Amino acid sequence: MRHFTSVKDIGNLDLAVKEALEIKADRFKYNHLGKNKTLMMVFFNSSLRTRLSTQKAALNLGMNVIVLDINQGAWKLETERGVIMDGDKPEHILEAIPVMASYCDVIGVRSFARFEDKKYDYDEVILNQFIQYSGRPVFSMEAATRHPLQSFADLITIEEHKTKARPKVVLTWAPHPKALPQAVPNSFAEWMNAADYDFVITHPEGYELDPQFVGNAKVEYDQMKAFEGADFVYAKNWAAYSGDNYGQVLSKDRSWTVSDRQMAVTNDAHFMHCLPVRRNMIVTDDVIESPRSLVIPEAANREISATVVLKRILENL
Ligand code: AN0
Ligand code: CP
């Protein structure tokens, strides 16, 4: 594997999950692979899980790790070419990227959608600049449109807990006070479609995702109907994607908050969320604390998905 930005980079999903479970059983098995190799993790946005789990994955493989928070201590970066830099940004990303690349062998990038320009976000300008100008393998730690390390961990978690070959998986929108990117739901949808589960997406009207990610999923606007017989419920907020509403919060309707009322019509579904989660906006205390909640094992699997991805990148260096 050279770069890892979406499900297409991981190839056969059965093999990827098999490799993940093998690594989970012995996570230091490949600790020779990363000797004298340096990972640089570049964060344009905050993180708890991605920061820790990806660093842990690199340590599992014997790598050295450098972490850079662009907004805390680094120069503010201009990212658009052609700008007269007389404002508050002293450095251009087109110098910063090759400089950063000169100190490392592999680069992870976290760069969320900014919601200023849909095309800029959906073209993945920042992530692609790293790919184009670093000369290094680059992997996404959540970019503008996808969060593949999260989706891979979600897939591993579902495979570990499913009790039928083709479980019913429901992705539900839930309310949140602030505008959040579509990266997690886009990516989850992309991986669930690739896994060929019985996959349903439910959200209020106006929250339609980009059709390229919805794929073959069934879209059901009635949340209770969508939840009927579900084996896994995956909650997430996202801001509107469509048309002029791009990046807008259209609803904070707390009847969409996942509670025992909706979970009662499922097939005793497991509850999932990528975290961080706002309790009693996205999900009630009772549901997230219930024995059917997988949020902690799901987060723990982030170490495993990152170890598989870094292992494959190192094997190809
Ligand atoms: C981010 C998001 O929704 O994309 C990160 C999730 C992993 N969440 C927040 O900013 C709260
Ligand atoms: N799920 C996830 O990516 O969490 P962080 O934003 O804390 O990294």
Coordinates of C-alpha atoms and ligand atoms in Angstrom, one line a residue:
M1 CA 0.0 0.0 0.0
R2 CA 1.3 3.5 -0.9
H3 CA -1.4 5.9 0.3
F4 CA -4.4 5.2 2.5
T5 CA -7.3 7.6 1.9
S6 CA -10.3 5.5 1.3
V7 CA -11.7 1.9 1.3
K8 CA -10.3 1.3 -2.2
D9 CA -6.7 1.4 -0.8
I10 CA -7.3 -1.6 1.5
G11 CA -8.3 -4.1 -1.2
N12 CA -10.1 -7.3 -0.1
L13 CA -12.0 -6.6 3.1
D14 CA -12.1 -10.2 4.3
L15 CA -8.3 -10.3 4.1
A16 CA -8.0 -7.0 5.8
V17 CA -10.2 -8.1 8.7
K18 CA -8.3 -11.4 8.9
E19 CA -5.0 -9.5 9.2
A20 CA -6.5 -7.1 11.8
L21 CA -7.6 -10.1 14.0
E22 CA -4.2 -11.7 13.6
I23 CA -2.5 -8.4 14.7
K24 CA -5.0 -8.0 17.5
A25 CA -3.9 -11.4 18.9
D26 CA -0.3 -10.4 18.7
R27 CA 0.1 -6.7 18.1
F28 CA 3.9 -6.6 18.4
K29 CA 4.4 -9.4 15.8
Y30 CA 5.7 -7.0 13.2
N31 CA 7.8 -4.7 15.5
H32 CA 10.9 -5.1 13.3
L33 CA 9.2 -3.5 10.3
G34 CA 9.4 0.1 11.6
K35 CA 13.0 0.1 12.8
N36 CA 14.6 3.5 12.0
K37 CA 11.5 4.6 10.3
T38 CA 9.8 7.8 11.4
L39 CA 6.0 8.6 11.3
M40 CA 5.0 12.2 11.3
M41 CA 1.4 12.9 12.3
V42 CA 0.2 16.4 11.3
F43 CA -3.0 17.7 12.9
F44 CA -4.9 20.7 11.6
N45 CA -7.8 19.7 14.0
S46 CA -8.2 18.3 17.6
S47 CA -8.0 14.6 18.3
L48 CA -7.9 12.2 21.2
R49 CA -8.4 8.7 19.7
T50 CA -6.6 9.2 16.4
R51 CA -3.6 10.8 18.0
L52 CA -3.2 8.1 20.6
S53 CA -4.2 5.0 18.7
T54 CA -2.1 5.9 15.6
Q55 CA 0.9 6.7 17.8
K56 CA 0.4 3.4 19.6
A57 CA 0.2 1.5 16.3
A58 CA 3.5 3.1 15.2
L59 CA 5.1 2.0 18.4
N60 CA 3.7 -1.5 17.9
L61 CA 5.6 -1.6 14.7
G62 CA 8.8 -0.2 16.2
M63 CA 8.6 3.2 14.5
N64 CA 9.7 6.6 15.8
V65 CA 6.9 9.2 16.0
I66 CA 6.8 13.0 15.6
V67 CA 3.5 14.8 16.2
L68 CA 2.8 18.3 14.9
D69 CA -0.2 20.4 15.9
I70 CA -0.4 23.1 13.3
N71 CA -2.5 25.4 15.4
Q72 CA -0.5 25.0 18.6
G73 CA 3.1 26.3 18.2
A74 CA 3.6 25.9 14.4
W75 CA 3.4 28.8 12.0
K76 CA -0.1 29.3 10.6
L77 CA -0.2 27.9 7.1
E78 CA -1.6 29.5 4.0
T79 CA -3.0 26.7 1.9
E80 CA -4.2 28.4 -1.3
R81 CA -1.7 29.1 -4.2
G82 CA -1.6 32.6 -5.6
V83 CA -2.6 34.4 -2.4
I84 CA -0.6 37.6 -1.5
M85 CA 0.5 36.6 2.0
D86 CA 0.1 39.9 3.7
G87 CA -2.3 38.5 6.4
D88 CA -1.9 36.5 9.5
K89 CA -0.3 33.4 7.9
P90 CA 3.6 33.5 7.8
E91 CA 4.2 30.2 6.0
H92 CA 2.8 28.5 2.9
I93 CA 1.9 24.8 2.9
L94 CA 3.8 24.3 -0.3
E95 CA 7.1 24.9 1.6
A96 CA 5.9 23.3 4.8
I97 CA 5.0 20.0 3.3
P98 CA 8.4 19.2 1.7
V99 CA 10.2 20.4 4.8
M100 CA 8.1 18.2 7.1
A101 CA 8.6 15.3 4.6
S102 CA 12.4 15.7 4.8
Y103 CA 12.2 14.6 8.5
C104 CA 10.1 11.5 8.1
D105 CA 9.2 8.4 6.1
V106 CA 5.4 8.3 6.4
I107 CA 2.9 11.1 7.0
G108 CA -0.5 11.0 8.6
V109 CA -2.8 14.0 8.1
R110 CA -5.9 15.2 9.9
S111 CA -7.6 18.0 8.0
F112 CA -11.4 18.5 8.4
A113 CA -13.8 20.0 6.0
R114 CA -13.9 23.8 6.5
F115 CA -17.4 24.4 5.2
E116 CA -16.2 27.5 3.3
D117 CA -16.2 26.0 -0.1
K118 CA -17.8 22.7 -0.9
K119 CA -15.6 22.1 -3.9
Y120 CA -12.4 22.8 -1.9
D121 CA -13.5 20.3 0.7
Y122 CA -14.7 17.6 -1.6
D123 CA -11.6 17.9 -3.8
E124 CA -9.6 17.1 -0.6
V125 CA -7.2 19.9 -1.5
I126 CA -5.0 19.7 1.7
L127 CA -4.7 15.9 1.7
N128 CA -3.9 15.9 -2.0
Q129 CA -1.2 18.6 -1.5
F130 CA 0.5 16.3 1.0
I131 CA 0.3 13.4 -1.5
Q132 CA 1.6 15.5 -4.3
Y133 CA 4.3 17.5 -2.6
S134 CA 5.7 15.3 0.2
G135 CA 7.0 12.4 -1.9
R136 CA 6.1 10.2 1.1
P137 CA 3.3 7.7 1.7
V138 CA 0.4 9.6 3.1
F139 CA -2.6 8.3 5.1
S140 CA -5.8 10.1 6.2
M141 CA -6.4 10.6 9.9
E142 CA -9.8 12.1 8.9
A143 CA -9.7 14.4 5.9
A144 CA -12.5 16.6 4.5
T145 CA -14.6 13.8 3.1
R146 CA -13.6 10.5 4.7
H147 CA -12.3 8.9 7.9
P148 CA -11.0 5.5 6.7
L149 CA -9.1 4.5 9.9
Q150 CA -12.3 4.9 11.8
S151 CA -14.4 3.0 9.3
F152 CA -11.9 0.2 9.2
A153 CA -12.1 0.0 13.0
D154 CA -15.9 0.0 12.8
L155 CA -15.8 -2.9 10.3
I156 CA -13.5 -4.9 12.5
T157 CA -15.9 -4.3 15.5
I158 CA -19.0 -5.3 13.5
E159 CA -17.2 -8.5 12.3
E160 CA -16.2 -9.4 15.9
H161 CA -19.8 -8.9 17.2
K162 CA -22.1 -10.0 14.3
T163 CA -24.1 -13.2 14.7
K164 CA -25.2 -13.6 11.1
A165 CA -23.4 -13.3 7.8
R166 CA -25.2 -10.2 6.6
P167 CA -26.3 -8.1 9.6
K168 CA -28.7 -5.2 9.3
V169 CA -26.6 -2.0 10.0
V170 CA -28.3 1.4 10.4
L171 CA -26.5 4.7 10.2
T172 CA -28.6 7.3 11.9
W173 CA -28.2 11.1 12.0
A174 CA -28.6 12.5 15.5
P175 CA -28.7 16.1 16.7
H176 CA -25.7 18.2 17.7
P177 CA -25.3 21.9 18.5
K178 CA -22.6 22.6 15.9
A179 CA -21.9 21.9 12.3
L180 CA -19.9 18.7 11.9
P181 CA -18.3 17.3 8.8
Q182 CA -19.7 14.4 6.7
A183 CA -16.4 12.5 6.7
V184 CA -17.5 9.9 9.3
P185 CA -20.9 9.1 7.8
N186 CA -19.5 9.2 4.2
S187 CA -16.7 6.9 5.0
F188 CA -18.9 4.5 7.1
A189 CA -21.3 4.3 4.2
E190 CA -18.5 3.6 1.8
W191 CA -17.2 0.7 3.9
M192 CA -20.6 -0.7 4.8
N193 CA -21.5 -0.8 1.1
A194 CA -18.1 -2.5 0.3
A195 CA -18.8 -5.1 3.1
D196 CA -22.2 -5.8 1.5
Y197 CA -24.2 -5.7 4.7
D198 CA -28.0 -5.0 4.8
F199 CA -27.3 -1.2 5.1
V200 CA -29.8 1.5 5.9
I201 CA -29.2 5.3 6.3
T202 CA -31.8 7.4 8.2
H203 CA -31.8 11.2 8.6
P204 CA -34.3 14.1 8.5
E205 CA -35.0 15.5 5.0
G206 CA -32.3 17.9 3.9
Y207 CA -29.5 15.8 5.4
E208 CA -28.9 13.7 2.2
L209 CA -25.3 12.7 1.8
D210 CA -23.3 12.8 -1.4
P211 CA -24.7 10.0 -3.6
Q212 CA -21.2 8.6 -4.3
F213 CA -21.1 7.6 -0.6
V214 CA -24.7 6.5 -0.2
G215 CA -24.2 4.0 -3.0
N216 CA -26.6 1.0 -2.7
A217 CA -27.8 1.9 0.8
K218 CA -31.5 2.2 1.5
V219 CA -32.4 5.7 2.6
E220 CA -35.3 5.8 5.1
Y221 CA -36.6 9.1 6.5
D222 CA -38.6 7.4 9.3
Q223 CA -36.1 6.7 12.0
M224 CA -38.3 4.2 13.9
K225 CA -38.9 2.3 10.6
A226 CA -35.2 2.2 9.8
F227 CA -34.4 0.8 13.3
E228 CA -36.8 -2.2 13.0
G229 CA -34.8 -5.4 13.2
A230 CA -31.4 -3.6 13.2
D231 CA -28.4 -5.6 14.5
F232 CA -26.1 -2.5 14.7
V233 CA -27.1 1.1 15.2
Y234 CA -24.4 3.6 14.2
A235 CA -25.2 7.2 15.3
K236 CA -23.5 10.3 14.0
N237 CA -24.3 13.9 13.5
W238 CA -23.4 15.7 10.2
A239 CA -24.2 19.1 8.7
A240 CA -26.1 19.4 5.5
Y241 CA -24.4 18.4 2.3
S242 CA -26.9 19.4 -0.4
G243 CA -26.9 22.6 -2.5
D244 CA -26.8 26.0 -0.7
N245 CA -27.3 24.3 2.7
Y246 CA -23.7 22.9 2.6
G247 CA -22.3 23.0 6.1
Q248 CA -25.5 24.2 7.7
V249 CA -27.3 22.9 10.8
L250 CA -30.9 22.5 9.6
S251 CA -32.3 20.7 12.7
K252 CA -31.5 20.0 16.3
D253 CA -34.6 17.8 16.8
R254 CA -33.9 15.8 19.9
S255 CA -36.6 13.2 18.9
W256 CA -33.7 11.9 16.8
T257 CA -31.5 11.3 19.9
V258 CA -30.9 7.6 20.2
S259 CA -32.8 6.3 23.2
D260 CA -34.4 3.2 24.6
R261 CA -37.5 4.1 22.6
Q262 CA -35.8 3.5 19.2
M263 CA -33.5 0.7 20.4
A264 CA -36.7 -1.2 21.6
V265 CA -37.7 -2.0 17.9
T266 CA -34.2 -3.3 17.0
N267 CA -33.0 -6.9 17.1
D268 CA -31.3 -6.1 20.5
A269 CA -28.9 -3.9 18.4
H270 CA -25.4 -3.0 19.4
F271 CA -24.9 0.8 19.7
M272 CA -21.9 2.3 17.9
H273 CA -20.4 5.8 17.7
C274 CA -16.9 7.0 16.7
L275 CA -16.6 9.3 19.7
P276 CA -16.3 12.0 20.9
V277 CA -20.0 12.0 21.6
R278 CA -22.3 14.5 23.3
R279 CA -24.5 12.6 25.7
N280 CA -28.3 13.3 25.6
M281 CA -27.8 15.0 22.2
I282 CA -26.6 12.1 20.1
V283 CA -27.5 9.3 22.5
T284 CA -28.9 8.9 26.0
D285 CA -26.8 7.9 29.0
D286 CA -28.7 4.6 29.2
V287 CA -28.1 3.5 25.7
I288 CA -24.4 4.4 25.6
E289 CA -23.8 2.7 29.0
S290 CA -25.8 -0.4 28.1
P291 CA -24.1 -3.7 27.7
R292 CA -25.0 -3.5 24.0
S293 CA -22.9 -0.4 23.5
L294 CA -19.6 -1.0 21.6
V295 CA -18.2 2.5 21.8
I296 CA -15.2 1.5 23.9
P297 CA -14.2 -1.7 22.0
E298 CA -14.7 0.3 18.8
A299 CA -12.3 3.0 19.9
A300 CA -9.8 0.3 21.0
N301 CA -9.9 -1.2 17.5
R302 CA -8.5 2.1 16.2
E303 CA -5.1 0.8 17.3
I304 CA -5.7 -2.3 15.3
S305 CA -6.9 -0.6 12.1
A306 CA -3.9 1.8 12.3
T307 CA -1.5 -1.0 12.9
V308 CA -2.7 -2.9 9.8
V309 CA -2.5 0.3 7.6
L310 CA 1.0 1.3 8.8
K311 CA 2.2 -2.3 8.5
R312 CA 1.1 -2.4 4.9
I313 CA 2.7 1.0 4.2
L314 CA 6.0 -0.1 5.8
E315 CA 6.0 -3.3 3.8
N316 CA 5.8 -1.2 0.6
L317 CA 8.5 1.4 1.5
Ligands
AN0_1 C1 -15.4 15.2 14.4 C2 -16.3 14.9 13.2 O1 -17.6 14.9 13.4 O2 -15.9 14.7 12.1 C3 -14.5 14.1 14.6 C4 -15.1 12.7 14.8 C5 -14.1 11.6 14.8 N1 -16.2 15.5 15.6 C6 -16.2 16.6 16.2 O3 -15.6 17.6 15.7 C7 -17.0 16.7 17.5
CP2 N1 -13.0 8.9 16.5 C1 -12.0 9.8 16.4 O1 -11.3 10.0 15.3 O2 -11.7 10.5 17.5 P1 -10.7 11.7 17.7 O3 -11.3 12.9 16.9 O4 -10.6 11.9 19.1 O5 -9.4 11.3 17.0

